[in-house]
mmCIF file of C-alpha atoms in Angstrom:
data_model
loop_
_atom_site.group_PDB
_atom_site.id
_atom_site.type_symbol
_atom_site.label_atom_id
_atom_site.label_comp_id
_atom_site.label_asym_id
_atom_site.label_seq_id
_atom_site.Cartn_x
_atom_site.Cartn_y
_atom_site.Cartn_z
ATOM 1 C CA UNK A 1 -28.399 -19.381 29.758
ATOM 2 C CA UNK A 2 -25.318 -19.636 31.781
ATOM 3 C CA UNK A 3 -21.530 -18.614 30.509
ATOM 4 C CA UNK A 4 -18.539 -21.103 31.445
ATOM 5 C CA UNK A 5 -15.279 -21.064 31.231
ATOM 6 C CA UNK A 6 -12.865 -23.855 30.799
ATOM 7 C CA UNK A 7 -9.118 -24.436 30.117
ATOM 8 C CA UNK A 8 -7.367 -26.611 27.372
ATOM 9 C CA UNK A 9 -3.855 -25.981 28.722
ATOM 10 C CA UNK A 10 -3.196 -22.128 28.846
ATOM 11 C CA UNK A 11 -6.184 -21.857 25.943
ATOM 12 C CA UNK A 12 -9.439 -20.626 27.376
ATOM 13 C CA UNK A 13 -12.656 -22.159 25.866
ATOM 14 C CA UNK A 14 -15.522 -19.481 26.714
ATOM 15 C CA UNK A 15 -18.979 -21.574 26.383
ATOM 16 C CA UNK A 16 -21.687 -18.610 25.404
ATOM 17 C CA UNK A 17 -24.742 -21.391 26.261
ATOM 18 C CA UNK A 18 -27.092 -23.515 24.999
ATOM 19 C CA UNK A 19 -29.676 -21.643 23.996
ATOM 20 C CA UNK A 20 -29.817 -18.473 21.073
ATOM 21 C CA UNK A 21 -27.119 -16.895 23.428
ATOM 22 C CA UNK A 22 -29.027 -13.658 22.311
ATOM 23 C CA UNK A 23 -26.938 -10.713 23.886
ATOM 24 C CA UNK A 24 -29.162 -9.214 26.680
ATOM 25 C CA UNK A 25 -27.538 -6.999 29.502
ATOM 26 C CA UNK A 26 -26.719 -10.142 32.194
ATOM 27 C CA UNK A 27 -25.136 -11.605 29.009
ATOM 28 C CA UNK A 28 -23.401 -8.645 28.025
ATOM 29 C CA UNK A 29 -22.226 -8.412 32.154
ATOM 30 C CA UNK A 30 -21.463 -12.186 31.863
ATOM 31 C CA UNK A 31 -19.209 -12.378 29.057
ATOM 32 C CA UNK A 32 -17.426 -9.021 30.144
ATOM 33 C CA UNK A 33 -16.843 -10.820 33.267
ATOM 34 C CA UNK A 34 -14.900 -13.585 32.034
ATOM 35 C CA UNK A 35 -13.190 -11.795 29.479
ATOM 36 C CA UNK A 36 -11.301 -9.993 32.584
ATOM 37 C CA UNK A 37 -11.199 -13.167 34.568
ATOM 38 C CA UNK A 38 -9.457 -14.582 31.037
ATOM 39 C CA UNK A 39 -7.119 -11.585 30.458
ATOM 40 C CA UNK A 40 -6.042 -11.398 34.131
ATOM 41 C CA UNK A 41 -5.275 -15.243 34.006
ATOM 42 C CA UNK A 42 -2.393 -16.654 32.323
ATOM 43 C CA UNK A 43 -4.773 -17.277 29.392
ATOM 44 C CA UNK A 44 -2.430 -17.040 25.810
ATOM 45 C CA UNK A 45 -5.555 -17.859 23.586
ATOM 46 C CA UNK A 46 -9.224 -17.768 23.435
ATOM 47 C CA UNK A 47 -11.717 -20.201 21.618
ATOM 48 C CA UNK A 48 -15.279 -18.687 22.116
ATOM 49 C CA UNK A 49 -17.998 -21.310 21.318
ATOM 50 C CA UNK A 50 -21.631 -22.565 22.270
ATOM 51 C CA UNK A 51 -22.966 -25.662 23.325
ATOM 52 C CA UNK A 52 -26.472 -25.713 21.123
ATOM 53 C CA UNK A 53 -27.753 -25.125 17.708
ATOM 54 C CA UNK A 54 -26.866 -21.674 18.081
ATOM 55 C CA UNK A 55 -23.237 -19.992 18.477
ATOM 56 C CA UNK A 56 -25.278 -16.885 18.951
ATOM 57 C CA UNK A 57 -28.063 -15.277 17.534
ATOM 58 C CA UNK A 58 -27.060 -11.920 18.384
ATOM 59 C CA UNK A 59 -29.220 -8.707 19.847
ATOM 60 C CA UNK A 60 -31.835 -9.339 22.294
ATOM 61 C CA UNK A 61 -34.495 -8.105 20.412
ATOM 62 C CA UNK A 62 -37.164 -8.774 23.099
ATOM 63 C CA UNK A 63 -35.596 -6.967 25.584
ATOM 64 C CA UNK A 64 -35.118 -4.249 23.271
ATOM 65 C CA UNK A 65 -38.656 -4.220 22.643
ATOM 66 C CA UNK A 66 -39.403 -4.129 26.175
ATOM 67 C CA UNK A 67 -36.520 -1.441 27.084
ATOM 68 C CA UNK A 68 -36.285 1.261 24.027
ATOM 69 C CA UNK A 69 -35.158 4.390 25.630
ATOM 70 C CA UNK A 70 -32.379 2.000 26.223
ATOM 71 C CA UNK A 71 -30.998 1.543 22.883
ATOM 72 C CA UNK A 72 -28.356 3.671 22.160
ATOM 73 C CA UNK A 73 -26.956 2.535 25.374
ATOM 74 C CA UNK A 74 -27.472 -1.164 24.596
ATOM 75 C CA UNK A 75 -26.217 -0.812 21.294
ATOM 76 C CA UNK A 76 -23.246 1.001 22.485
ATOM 77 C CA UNK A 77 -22.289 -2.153 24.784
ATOM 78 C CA UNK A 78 -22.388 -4.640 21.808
ATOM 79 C CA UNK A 79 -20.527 -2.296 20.367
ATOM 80 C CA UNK A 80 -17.900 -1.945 23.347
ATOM 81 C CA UNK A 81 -17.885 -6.037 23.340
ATOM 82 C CA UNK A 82 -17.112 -5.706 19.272
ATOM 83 C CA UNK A 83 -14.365 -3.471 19.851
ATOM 84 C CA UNK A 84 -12.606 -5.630 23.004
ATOM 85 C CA UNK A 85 -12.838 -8.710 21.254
ATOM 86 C CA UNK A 86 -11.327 -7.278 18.279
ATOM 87 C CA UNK A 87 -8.771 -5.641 20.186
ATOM 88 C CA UNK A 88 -7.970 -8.433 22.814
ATOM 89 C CA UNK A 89 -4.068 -9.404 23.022
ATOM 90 C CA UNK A 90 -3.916 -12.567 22.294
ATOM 91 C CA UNK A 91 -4.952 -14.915 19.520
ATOM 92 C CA UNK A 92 -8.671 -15.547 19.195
ATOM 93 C CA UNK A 93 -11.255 -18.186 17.251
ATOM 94 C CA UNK A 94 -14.865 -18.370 16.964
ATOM 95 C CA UNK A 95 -15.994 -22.032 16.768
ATOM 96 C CA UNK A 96 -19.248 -21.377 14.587
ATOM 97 C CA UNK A 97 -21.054 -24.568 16.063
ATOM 98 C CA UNK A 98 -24.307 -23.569 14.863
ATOM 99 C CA UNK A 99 -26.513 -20.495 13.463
ATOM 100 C CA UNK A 100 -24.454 -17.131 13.489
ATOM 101 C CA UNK A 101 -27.018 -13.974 13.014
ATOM 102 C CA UNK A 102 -26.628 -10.118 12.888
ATOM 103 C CA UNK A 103 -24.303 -9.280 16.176
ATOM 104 C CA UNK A 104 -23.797 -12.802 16.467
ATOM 105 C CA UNK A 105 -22.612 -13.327 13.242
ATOM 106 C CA UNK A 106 -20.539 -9.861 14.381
ATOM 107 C CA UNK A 107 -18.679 -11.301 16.874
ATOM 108 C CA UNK A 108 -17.258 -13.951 15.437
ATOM 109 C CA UNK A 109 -15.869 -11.958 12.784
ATOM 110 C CA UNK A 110 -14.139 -9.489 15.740
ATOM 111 C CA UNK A 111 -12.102 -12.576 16.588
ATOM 112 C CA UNK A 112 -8.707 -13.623 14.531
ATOM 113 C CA UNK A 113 -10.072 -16.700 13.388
ATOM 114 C CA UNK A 114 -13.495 -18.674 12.454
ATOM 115 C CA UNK A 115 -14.050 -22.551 12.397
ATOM 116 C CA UNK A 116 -17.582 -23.586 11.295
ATOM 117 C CA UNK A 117 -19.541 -26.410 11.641
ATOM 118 C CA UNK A 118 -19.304 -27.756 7.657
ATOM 119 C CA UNK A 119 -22.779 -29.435 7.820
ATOM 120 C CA UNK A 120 -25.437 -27.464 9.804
ATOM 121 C CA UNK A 121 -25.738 -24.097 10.711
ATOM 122 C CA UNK A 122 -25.784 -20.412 8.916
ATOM 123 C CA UNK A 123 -23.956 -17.537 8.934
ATOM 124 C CA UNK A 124 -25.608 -14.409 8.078
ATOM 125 C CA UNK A 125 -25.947 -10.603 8.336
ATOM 126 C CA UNK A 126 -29.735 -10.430 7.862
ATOM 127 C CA UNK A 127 -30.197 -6.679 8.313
ATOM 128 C CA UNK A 128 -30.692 -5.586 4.695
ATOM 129 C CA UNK A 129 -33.868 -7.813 5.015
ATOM 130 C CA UNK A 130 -34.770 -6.667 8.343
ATOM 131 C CA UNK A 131 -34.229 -2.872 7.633
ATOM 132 C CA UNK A 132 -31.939 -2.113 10.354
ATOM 133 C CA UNK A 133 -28.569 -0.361 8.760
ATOM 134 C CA UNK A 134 -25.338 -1.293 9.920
ATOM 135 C CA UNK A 135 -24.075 1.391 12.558
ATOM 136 C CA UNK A 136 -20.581 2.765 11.405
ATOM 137 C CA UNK A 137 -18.654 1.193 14.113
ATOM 138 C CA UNK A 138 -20.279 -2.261 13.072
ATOM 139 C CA UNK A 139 -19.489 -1.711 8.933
ATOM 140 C CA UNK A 140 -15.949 -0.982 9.868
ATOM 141 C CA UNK A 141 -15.625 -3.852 11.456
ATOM 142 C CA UNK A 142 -17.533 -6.588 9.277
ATOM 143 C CA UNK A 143 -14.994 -4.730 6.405
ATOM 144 C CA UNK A 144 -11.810 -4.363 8.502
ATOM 145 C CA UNK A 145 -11.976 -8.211 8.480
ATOM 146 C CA UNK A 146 -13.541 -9.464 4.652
ATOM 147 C CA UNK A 147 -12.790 -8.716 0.990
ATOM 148 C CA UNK A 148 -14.702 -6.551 -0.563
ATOM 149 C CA UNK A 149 -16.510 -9.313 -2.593
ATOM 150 C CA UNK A 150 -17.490 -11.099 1.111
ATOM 151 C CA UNK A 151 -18.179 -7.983 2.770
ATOM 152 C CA UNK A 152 -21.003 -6.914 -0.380
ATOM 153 C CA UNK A 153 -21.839 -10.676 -0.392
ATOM 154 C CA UNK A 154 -22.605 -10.885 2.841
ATOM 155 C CA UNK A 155 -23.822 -7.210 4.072
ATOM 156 C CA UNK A 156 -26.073 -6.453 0.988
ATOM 157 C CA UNK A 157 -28.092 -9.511 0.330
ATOM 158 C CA UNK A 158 -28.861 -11.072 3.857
ATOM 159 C CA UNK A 159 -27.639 -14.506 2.429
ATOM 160 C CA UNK A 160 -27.634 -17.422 4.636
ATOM 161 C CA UNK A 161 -24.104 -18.585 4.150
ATOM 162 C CA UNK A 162 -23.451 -22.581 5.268
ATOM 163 C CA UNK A 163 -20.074 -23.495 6.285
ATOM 164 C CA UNK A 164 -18.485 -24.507 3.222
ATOM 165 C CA UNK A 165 -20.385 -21.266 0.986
ATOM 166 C CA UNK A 166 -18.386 -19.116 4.089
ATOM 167 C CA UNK A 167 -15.040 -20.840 3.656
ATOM 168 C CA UNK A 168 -15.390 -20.354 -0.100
ATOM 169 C CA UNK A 169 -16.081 -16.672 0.290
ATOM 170 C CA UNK A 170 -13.329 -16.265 2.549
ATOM 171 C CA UNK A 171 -16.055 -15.543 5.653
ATOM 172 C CA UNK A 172 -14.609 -18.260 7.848
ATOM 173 C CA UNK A 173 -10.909 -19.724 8.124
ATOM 174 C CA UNK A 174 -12.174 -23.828 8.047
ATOM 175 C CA UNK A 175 -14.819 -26.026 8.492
ATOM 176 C CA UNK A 176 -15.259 -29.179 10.540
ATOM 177 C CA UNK A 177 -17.729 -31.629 11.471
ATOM 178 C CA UNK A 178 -20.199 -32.089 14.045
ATOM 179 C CA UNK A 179 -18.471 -32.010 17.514
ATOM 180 C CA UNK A 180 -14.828 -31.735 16.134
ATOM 181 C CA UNK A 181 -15.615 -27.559 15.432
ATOM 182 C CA UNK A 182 -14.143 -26.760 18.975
ATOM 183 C CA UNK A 183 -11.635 -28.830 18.906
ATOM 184 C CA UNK A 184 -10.547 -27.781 15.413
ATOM 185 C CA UNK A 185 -10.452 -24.115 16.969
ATOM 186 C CA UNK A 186 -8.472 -24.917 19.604
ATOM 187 C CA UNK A 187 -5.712 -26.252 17.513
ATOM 188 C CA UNK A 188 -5.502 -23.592 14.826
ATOM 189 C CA UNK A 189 -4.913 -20.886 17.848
ATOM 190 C CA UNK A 190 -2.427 -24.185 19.867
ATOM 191 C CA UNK A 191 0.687 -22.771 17.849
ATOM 192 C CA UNK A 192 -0.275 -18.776 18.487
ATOM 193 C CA UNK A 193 0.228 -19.195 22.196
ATOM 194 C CA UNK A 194 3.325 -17.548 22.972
ATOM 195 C CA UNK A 195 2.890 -14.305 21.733
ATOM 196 C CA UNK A 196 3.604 -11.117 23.419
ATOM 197 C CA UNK A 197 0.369 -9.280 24.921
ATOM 198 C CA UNK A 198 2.021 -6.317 24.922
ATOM 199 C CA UNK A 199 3.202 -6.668 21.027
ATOM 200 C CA UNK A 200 -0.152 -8.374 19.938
ATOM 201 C CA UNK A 201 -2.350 -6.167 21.580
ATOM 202 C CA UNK A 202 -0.584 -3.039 19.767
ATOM 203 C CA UNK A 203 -0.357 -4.727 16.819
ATOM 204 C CA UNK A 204 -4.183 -5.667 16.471
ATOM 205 C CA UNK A 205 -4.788 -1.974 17.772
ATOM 206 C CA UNK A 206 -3.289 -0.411 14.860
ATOM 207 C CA UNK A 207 -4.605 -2.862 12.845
ATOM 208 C CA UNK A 208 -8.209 -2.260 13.374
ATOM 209 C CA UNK A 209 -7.790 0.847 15.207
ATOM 210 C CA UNK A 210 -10.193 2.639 12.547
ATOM 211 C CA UNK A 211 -13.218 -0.244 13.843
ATOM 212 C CA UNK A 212 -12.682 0.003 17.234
ATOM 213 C CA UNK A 213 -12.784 3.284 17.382
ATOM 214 C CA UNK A 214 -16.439 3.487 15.166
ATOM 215 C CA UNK A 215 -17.194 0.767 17.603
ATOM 216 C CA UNK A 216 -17.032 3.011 20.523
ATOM 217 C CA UNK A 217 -17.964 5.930 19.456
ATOM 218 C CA UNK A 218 -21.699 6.907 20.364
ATOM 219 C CA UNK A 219 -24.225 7.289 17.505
ATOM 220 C CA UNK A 220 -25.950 10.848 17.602
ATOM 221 C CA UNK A 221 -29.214 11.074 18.450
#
């Protein structure tokens, strides 16, 4: 699984991979990588997308299995890659290109906009069925960001949501079809590129200011 980064003019188009794009520590180092290469470019948008049937399908749940005394600490770096995204100064979309699970399905909701493939694909918060709560930090953010109604929809009954059930519900911004979901990302943020990082940046930090800070925060224990 390999990370790129491209350019469409001053938008940068951050390709998480071809494969489940499952968040394991070289990931987590990966992404975090680029996202400073990004903010110390002349970037003014991001587009985040993925290349297979999966945008991303969230924790690394091998590695976890593998690595348990590690994870508070792992959790606590999805959680710090939550909280930057949401924070980041400039205008951000997910292109939902494919399945969207659990943290997956998290971080595209951290970013400003979503664009989902209309035909294939699911979005979904499956941890009522898997019996793993939401952490504060990752409630506050999944609400900071839906209605009520989409937030109880989607947190409470693991439903697999396709494209157009998400855009009904409010979950993503638009759907489009099969290779055009990029693309269709790319121009909602083409208009949003001249905003001030300064002003953005302290705009989105009081407005989610609440999430990011559950997001950082360490759980007990």
């Amino acid at each position: 699984m390999t990370i790129t980064l491209s350019y469409d003019e001053k938008i940068a188009i951050l390709d998480l991979g071809n494969d489940e794009n499952r968040f394991s520590p070289s990931f987590l180092d990966d992404i975090n990588a680029h996202l400073d290469d990004i903010e110390g470019s002349g970037a003014q948008a991001l587009v985040t997308t993925a290349a297979g049937r999966f945008y991303t399908n969230g924790l690394d749940l091998d590695w976890l299995g593998a690595h348990g005394e590690q994870t508070q600490l792992y959790v606590g770096r999805v959680q710090d890659l939550l909280a930057r995204v949401l924070t980041l100064p400039m205008p951000t979309a997910a292109a939902v290109v494919g399945h969207a699970f659990g943290a997956g399905a998290m971080l595209a909701v951290a970013h400003d906009f979503r664009v989902m493939r209309a035909d294939r694909g699911f979005f979904c918060f499956p941890e009522a069925d898997i019996n793993i709560p939401f952490t504060p930090g990752m409630a506050a953010l999944i609400q900071a960001k839906l209605t009520p109604q989409a937030a109880v929809a989607s947190m409470t009954t693991g439903r697999r949501f396709g494209g157009a059930d998400a855009a009904a519900i409010g979950i993503v911004d638009a759907t489009a079809g099969e290779g055009a979901v990029t693309a269709a990302a790319v121009e909602l943020l083409r208009p949003l590129g001249n905003k001030d990082r300064g002003t953005l940046g302290a705009i989105k930090q009081t407005m989610f200011g609440n999430a990011a800070h559950l997001l950082r925060a360490r759980a007990d224990g």
